[in-house]
CSV table of C-alpha atoms in Angstrom, one decimal:
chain,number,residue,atom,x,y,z
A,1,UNK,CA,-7.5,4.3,-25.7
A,2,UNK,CA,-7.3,4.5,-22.0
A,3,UNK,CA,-3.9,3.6,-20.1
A,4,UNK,CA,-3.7,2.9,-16.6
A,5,UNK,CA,-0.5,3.2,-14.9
A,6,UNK,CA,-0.3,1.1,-11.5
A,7,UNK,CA,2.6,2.1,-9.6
A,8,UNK,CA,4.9,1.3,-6.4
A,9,UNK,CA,7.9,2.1,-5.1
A,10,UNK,CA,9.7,-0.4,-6.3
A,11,UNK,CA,9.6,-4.8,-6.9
A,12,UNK,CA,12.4,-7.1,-7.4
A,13,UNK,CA,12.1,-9.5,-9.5
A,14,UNK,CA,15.0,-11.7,-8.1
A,15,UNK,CA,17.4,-12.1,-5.5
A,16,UNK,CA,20.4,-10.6,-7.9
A,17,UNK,CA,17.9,-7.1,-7.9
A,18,UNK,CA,18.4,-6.6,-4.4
A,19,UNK,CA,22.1,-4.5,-5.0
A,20,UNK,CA,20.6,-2.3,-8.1
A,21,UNK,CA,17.8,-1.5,-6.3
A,22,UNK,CA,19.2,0.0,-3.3
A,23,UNK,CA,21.8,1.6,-5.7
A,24,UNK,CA,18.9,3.3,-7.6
A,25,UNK,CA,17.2,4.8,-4.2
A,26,UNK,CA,20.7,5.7,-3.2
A,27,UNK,CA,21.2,7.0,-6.9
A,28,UNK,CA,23.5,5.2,-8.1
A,29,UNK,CA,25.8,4.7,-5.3
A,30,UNK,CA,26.8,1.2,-3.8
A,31,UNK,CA,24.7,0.0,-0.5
A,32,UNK,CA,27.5,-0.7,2.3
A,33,UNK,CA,27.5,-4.4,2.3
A,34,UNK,CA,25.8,-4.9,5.7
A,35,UNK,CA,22.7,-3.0,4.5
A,36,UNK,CA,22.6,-5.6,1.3
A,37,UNK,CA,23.2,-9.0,3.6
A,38,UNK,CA,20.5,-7.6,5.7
A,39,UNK,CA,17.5,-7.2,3.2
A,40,UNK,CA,18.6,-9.8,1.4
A,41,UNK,CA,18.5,-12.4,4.3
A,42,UNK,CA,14.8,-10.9,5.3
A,43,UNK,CA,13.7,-11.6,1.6
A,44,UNK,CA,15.7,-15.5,2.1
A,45,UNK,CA,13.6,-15.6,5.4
A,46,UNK,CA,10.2,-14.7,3.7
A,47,UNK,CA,11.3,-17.9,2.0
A,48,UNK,CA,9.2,-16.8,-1.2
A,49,UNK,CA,9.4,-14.4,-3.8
A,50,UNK,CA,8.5,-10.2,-3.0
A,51,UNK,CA,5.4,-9.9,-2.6
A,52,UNK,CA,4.8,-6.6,-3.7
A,53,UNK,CA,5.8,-7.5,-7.2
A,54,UNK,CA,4.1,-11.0,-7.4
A,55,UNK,CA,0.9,-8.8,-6.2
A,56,UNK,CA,1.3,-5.6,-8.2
A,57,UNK,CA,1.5,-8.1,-11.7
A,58,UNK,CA,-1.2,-10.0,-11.2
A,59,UNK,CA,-3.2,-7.0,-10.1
A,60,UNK,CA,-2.4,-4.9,-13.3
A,61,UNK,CA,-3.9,-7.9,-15.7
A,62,UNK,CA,-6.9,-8.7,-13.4
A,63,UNK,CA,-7.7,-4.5,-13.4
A,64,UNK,CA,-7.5,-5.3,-17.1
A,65,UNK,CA,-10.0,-7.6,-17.4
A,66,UNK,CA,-11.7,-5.9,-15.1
A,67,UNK,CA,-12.4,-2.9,-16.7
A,68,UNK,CA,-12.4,-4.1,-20.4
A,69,UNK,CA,-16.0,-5.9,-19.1
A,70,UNK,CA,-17.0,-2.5,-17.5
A,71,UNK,CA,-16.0,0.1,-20.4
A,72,UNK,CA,-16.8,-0.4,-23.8
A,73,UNK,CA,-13.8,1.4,-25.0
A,74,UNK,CA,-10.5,-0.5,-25.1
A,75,UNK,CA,-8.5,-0.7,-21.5
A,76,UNK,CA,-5.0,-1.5,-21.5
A,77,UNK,CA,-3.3,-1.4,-17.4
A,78,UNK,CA,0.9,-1.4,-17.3
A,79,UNK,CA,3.3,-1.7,-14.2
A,80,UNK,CA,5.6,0.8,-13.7
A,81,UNK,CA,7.9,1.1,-10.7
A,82,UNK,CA,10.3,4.4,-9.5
A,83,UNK,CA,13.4,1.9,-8.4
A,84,UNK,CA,13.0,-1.3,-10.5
A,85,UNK,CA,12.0,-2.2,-13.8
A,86,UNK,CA,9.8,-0.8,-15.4
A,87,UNK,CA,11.0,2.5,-14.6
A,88,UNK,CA,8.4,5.4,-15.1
A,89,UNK,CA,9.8,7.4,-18.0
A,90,UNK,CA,10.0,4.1,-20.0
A,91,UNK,CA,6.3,2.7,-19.3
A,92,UNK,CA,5.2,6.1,-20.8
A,93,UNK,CA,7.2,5.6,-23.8
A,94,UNK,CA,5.4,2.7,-24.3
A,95,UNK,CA,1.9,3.5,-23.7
A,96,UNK,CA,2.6,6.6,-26.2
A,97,UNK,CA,3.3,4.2,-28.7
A,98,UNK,CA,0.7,2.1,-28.1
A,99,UNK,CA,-1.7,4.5,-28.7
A,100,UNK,CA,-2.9,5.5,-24.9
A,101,UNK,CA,-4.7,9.2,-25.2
A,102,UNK,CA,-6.4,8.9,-21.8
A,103,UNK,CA,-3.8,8.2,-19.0
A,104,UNK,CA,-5.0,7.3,-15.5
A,105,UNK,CA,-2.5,6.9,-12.9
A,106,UNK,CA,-3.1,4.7,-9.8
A,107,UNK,CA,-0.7,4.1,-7.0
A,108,UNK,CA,-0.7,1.1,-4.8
A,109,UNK,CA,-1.3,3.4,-2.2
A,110,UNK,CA,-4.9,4.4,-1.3
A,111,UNK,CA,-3.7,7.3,1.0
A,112,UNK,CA,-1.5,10.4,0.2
A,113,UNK,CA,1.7,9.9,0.3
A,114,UNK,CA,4.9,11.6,-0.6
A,115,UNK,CA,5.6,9.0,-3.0
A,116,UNK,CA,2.6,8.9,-4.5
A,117,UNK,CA,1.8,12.7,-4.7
A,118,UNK,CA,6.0,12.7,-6.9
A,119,UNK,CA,4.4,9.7,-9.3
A,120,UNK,CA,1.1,11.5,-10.1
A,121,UNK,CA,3.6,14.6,-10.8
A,122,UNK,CA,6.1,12.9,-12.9
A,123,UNK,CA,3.6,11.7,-15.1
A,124,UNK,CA,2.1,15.1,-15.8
A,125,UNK,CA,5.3,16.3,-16.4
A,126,UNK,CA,6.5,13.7,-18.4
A,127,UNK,CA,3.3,13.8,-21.1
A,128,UNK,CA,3.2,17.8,-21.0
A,129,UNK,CA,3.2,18.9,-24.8
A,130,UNK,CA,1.7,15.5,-25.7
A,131,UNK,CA,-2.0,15.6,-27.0
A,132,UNK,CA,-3.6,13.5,-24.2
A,133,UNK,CA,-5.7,13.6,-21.0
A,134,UNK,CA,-3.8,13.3,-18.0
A,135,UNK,CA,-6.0,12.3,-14.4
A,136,UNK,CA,-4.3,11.3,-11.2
A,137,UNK,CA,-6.5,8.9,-9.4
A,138,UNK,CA,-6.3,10.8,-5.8
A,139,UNK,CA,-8.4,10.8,-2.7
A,140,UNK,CA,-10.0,7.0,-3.4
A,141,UNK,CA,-9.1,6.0,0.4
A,142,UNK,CA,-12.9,6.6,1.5
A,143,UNK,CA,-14.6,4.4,-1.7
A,144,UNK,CA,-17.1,1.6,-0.1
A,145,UNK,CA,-15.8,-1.3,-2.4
A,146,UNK,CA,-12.5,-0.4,-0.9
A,147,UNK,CA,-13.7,-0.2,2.7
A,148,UNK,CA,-15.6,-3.4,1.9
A,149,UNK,CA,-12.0,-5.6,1.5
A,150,UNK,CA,-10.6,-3.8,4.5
A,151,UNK,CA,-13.7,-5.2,6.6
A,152,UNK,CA,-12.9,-7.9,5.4
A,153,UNK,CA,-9.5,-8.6,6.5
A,154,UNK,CA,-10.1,-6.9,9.7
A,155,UNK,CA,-12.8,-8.9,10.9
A,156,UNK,CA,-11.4,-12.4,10.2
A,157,UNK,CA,-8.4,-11.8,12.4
A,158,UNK,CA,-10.4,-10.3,14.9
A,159,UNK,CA,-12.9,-13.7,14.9
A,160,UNK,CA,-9.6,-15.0,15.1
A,161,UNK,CA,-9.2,-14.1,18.4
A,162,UNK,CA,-10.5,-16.6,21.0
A,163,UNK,CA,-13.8,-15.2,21.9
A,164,UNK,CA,-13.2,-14.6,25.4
A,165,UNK,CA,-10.3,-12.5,24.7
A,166,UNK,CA,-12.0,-10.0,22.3
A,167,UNK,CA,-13.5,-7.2,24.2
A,168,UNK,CA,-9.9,-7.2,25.5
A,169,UNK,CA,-8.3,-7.2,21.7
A,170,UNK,CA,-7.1,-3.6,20.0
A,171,UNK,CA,-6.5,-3.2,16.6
A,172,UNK,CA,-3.3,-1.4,15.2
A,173,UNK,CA,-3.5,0.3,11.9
A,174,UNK,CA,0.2,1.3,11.0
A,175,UNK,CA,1.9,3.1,7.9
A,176,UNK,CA,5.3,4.1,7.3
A,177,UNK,CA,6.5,7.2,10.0
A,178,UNK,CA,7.3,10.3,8.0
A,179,UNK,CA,10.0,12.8,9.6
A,180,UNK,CA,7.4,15.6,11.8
A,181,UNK,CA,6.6,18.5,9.4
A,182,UNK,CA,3.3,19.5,10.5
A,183,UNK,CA,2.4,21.1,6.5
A,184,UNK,CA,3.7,17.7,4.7
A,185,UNK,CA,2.2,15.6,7.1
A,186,UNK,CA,-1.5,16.8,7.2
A,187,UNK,CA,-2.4,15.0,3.9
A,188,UNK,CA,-0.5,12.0,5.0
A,189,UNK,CA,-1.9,12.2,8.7
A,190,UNK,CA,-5.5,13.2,8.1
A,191,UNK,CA,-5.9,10.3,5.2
A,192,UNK,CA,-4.4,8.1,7.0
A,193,UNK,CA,-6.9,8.7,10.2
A,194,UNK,CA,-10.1,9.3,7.8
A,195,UNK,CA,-9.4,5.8,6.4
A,196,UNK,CA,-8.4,3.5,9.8
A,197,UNK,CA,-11.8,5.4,11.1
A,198,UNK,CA,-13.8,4.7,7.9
A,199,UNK,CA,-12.5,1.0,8.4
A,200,UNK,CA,-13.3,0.5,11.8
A,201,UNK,CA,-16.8,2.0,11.9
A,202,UNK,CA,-18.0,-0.6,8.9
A,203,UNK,CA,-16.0,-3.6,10.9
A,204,UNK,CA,-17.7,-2.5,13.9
A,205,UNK,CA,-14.3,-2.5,16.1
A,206,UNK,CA,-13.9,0.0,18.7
A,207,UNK,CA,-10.8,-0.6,20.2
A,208,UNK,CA,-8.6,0.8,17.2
A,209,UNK,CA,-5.5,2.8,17.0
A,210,UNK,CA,-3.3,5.1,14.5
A,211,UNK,CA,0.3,3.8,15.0
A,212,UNK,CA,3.2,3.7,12.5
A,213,UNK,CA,6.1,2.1,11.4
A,214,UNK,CA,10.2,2.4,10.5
A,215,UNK,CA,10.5,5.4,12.6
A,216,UNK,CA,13.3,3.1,14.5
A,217,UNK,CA,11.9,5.1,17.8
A,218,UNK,CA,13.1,8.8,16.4
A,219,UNK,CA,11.6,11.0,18.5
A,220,UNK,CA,11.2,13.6,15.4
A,221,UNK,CA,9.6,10.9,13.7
A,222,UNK,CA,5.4,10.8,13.2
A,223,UNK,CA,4.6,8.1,16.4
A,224,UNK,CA,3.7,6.3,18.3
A,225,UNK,CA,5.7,3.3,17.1
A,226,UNK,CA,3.5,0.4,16.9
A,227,UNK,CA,5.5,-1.9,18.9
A,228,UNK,CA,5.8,0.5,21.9
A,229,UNK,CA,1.7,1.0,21.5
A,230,UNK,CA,1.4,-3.0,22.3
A,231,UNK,CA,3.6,-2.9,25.5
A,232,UNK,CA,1.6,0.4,26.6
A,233,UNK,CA,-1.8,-1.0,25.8
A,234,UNK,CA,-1.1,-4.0,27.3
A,235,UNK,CA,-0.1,-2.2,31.0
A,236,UNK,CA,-3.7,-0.7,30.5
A,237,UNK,CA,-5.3,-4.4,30.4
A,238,UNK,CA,-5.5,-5.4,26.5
A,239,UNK,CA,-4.9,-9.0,25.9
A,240,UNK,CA,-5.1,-9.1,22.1
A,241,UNK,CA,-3.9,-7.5,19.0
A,242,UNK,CA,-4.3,-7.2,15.5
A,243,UNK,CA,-2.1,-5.1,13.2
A,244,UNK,CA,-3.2,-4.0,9.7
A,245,UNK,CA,-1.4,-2.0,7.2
A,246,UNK,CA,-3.0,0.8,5.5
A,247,UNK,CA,-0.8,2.4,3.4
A,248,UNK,CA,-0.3,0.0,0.5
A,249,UNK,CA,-2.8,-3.1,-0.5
A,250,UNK,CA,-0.1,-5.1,-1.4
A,251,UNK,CA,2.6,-6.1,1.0
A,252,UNK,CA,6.2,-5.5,0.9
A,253,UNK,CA,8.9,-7.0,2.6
A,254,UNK,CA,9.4,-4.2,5.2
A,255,UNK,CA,5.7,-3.8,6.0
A,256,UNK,CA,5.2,-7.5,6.0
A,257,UNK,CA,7.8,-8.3,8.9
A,258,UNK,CA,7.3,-4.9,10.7
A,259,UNK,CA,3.6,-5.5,11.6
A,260,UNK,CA,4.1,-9.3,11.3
A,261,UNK,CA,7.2,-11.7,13.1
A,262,UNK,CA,8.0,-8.2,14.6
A,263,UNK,CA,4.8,-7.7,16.5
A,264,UNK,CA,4.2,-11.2,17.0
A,265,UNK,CA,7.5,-11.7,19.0
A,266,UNK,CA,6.3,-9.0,21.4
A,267,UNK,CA,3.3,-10.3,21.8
A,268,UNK,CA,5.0,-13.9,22.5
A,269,UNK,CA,6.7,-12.2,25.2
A,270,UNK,CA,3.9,-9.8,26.8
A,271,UNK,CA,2.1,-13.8,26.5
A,272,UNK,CA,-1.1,-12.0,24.9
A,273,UNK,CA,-2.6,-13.0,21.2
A,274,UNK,CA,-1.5,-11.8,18.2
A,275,UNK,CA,-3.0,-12.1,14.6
A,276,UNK,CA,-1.9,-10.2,11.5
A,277,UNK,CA,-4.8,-8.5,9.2
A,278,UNK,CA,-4.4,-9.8,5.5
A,279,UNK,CA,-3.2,-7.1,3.1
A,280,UNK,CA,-6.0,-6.7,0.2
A,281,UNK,CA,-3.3,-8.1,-2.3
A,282,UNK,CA,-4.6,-9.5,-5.7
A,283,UNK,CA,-7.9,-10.9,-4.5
A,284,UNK,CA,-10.5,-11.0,-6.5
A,285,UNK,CA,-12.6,-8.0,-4.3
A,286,UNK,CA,-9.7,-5.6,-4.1
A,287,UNK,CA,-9.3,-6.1,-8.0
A,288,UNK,CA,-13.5,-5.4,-8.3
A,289,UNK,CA,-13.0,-2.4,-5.9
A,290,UNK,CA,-10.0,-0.7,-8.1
A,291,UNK,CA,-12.3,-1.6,-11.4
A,292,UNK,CA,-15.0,0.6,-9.5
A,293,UNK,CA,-12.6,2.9,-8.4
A,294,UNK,CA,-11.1,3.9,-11.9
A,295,UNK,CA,-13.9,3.6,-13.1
A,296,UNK,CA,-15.0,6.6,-11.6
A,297,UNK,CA,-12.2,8.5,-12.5
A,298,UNK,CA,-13.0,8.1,-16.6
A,299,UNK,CA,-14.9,10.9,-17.9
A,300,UNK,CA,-18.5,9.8,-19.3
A,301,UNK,CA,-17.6,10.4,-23.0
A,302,UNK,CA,-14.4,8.4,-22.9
A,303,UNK,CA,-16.1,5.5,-21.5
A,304,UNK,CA,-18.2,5.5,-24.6
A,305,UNK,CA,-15.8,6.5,-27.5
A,306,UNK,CA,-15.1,3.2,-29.3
């Protein structure tokens, strides 16, 4: 039976997760109680519930069903999560019991990153000694279907510029800023670029940029900082952006206001337009281009065994 694991960083489930899950980053030790009020107002002021679990949920059942029409061998796909429930070590429990010999593991992320690169490691290590196949789902950030929902996104808030304003409009791809350490980075840095490239070439934009995000203007953070990339492209004459995220499909509550109502309020006061690229979430083609992409990942002769 083949087990996919889709995993994130971490996905409240309620307002009363917000302490133990900032304890469990910091493990175990209690967030100081301005850090709490803070995220805990921005999730009140999304005025919904995280999006990055809502997404991740309905992903793993749509993948499912996905695949169980693609693969004539039985498909089972599980959440798991390194800060929140389901923790890890618990989903693999599970999925042991359940029979899982072929274990696949998927992060939300189609890029590199350090988080990602621990979860496909923790997984090995956690099933070492156990009679099943082990495959990491890496290097997927170049697959078409998944190139295909970025166009996507990027070209309907580009249209969404007034027209006249579009030769003048740059688009900002942003991911999280990493400390600088030119050997951890490369992976992280090189993806990154291959993909906002990738993207831009099939969405036929040419005024794109690499910029990131949460550095909080460190100057021995990975930069430019995407807000300080709007006020210098706008002194060179560009009266329109667009900001899209690359590093996970489904947005969380930092990402969503960093590249959103923070970008948008310099843009309100630079008076130039603003639009905000959808993430690739749980549609329906971002759930058809992970089908294709595990897909491609199971070897021909489990895809077969009944």
């Amino acid at each position: 039976m083949i087990g996919i694991i889709y995993y994130a960083y971490g996905a409240p489930k309620s307002l009363d997760d917000v302490t133990p899950y900032f304890s469990h980053i910091m493990k175990g030790k209690t967030p100081p109680p301005q850090v709490i009020a803070n995220v805990t107002a921005q999730f009140k002021k999304l005025g919904g519930v995280d999006p990055l679990a809502a997404n991740t949920g309905r992903i793993a059942k749509g993948l499912e069903h996905a695949l169980q029409k693609r693969l004539s061998q039985t498909v089972k796909v599980y959440n798991a999560y390194k800060h929140t429930e389901p923790y890890i070590p618990n989903v693999i429990d599970t999925m042991l019991k359940d029979g899982i010999t072929t274990f696949i593991t998927l992060p939300v992320n189609p890029i590199m990153s350090s988080g990602a690169s621990a979860f496909h490691d923790e997984v090995k290590s956690l099933l070492e000694g156990h009679n099943v196949t082990v495959i990491p789902a890496k290097n997927w950030h170049l697959n078409a279907e998944l190139l295909a929902v970025y166009q996507d996104r990027i070209r309907r808030a580009y249209e969404w510029m007034p027209a006249e304003k579009r030769a003048q409009t740059h688009v900002l791809y942003t991911v999280h800023s990493q400390p600088i350490d030119p050997e951890r980075n490369e992976s992280y840095v090189r993806q990154f670029t291959e993909l906002a490239e990738a993207v831009s070439k099939v969405a036929q934009i040419d005024n794109w940029h690499i910029t990131y995000r949460s550095g909080h203007g460190k100057g021995d953070w990975l930069g430019p900082n995407v807000k300080d990339s709007i006020y210098t492209l706008h002194g060179e004459g560009a009266q329109g952006f667009v900001t899209c995220e690359l590093l996970s499909l489904s947005a969380d509550i930092e990402s969503y206001f960093e590249i959103g109502s923070d970008c948008q309020r310099v843009c309100e006061e630079l008076q130039v337009e603003f639009a905000q690229a959808e993430f690739p979430g749980d549609s329906y083609d971002t759930i058809q281009a992970l089908a294709v992409i595990v897909e491609s990942f199971i070897p021909a002769e489990s895809q077969l065994r009944s």
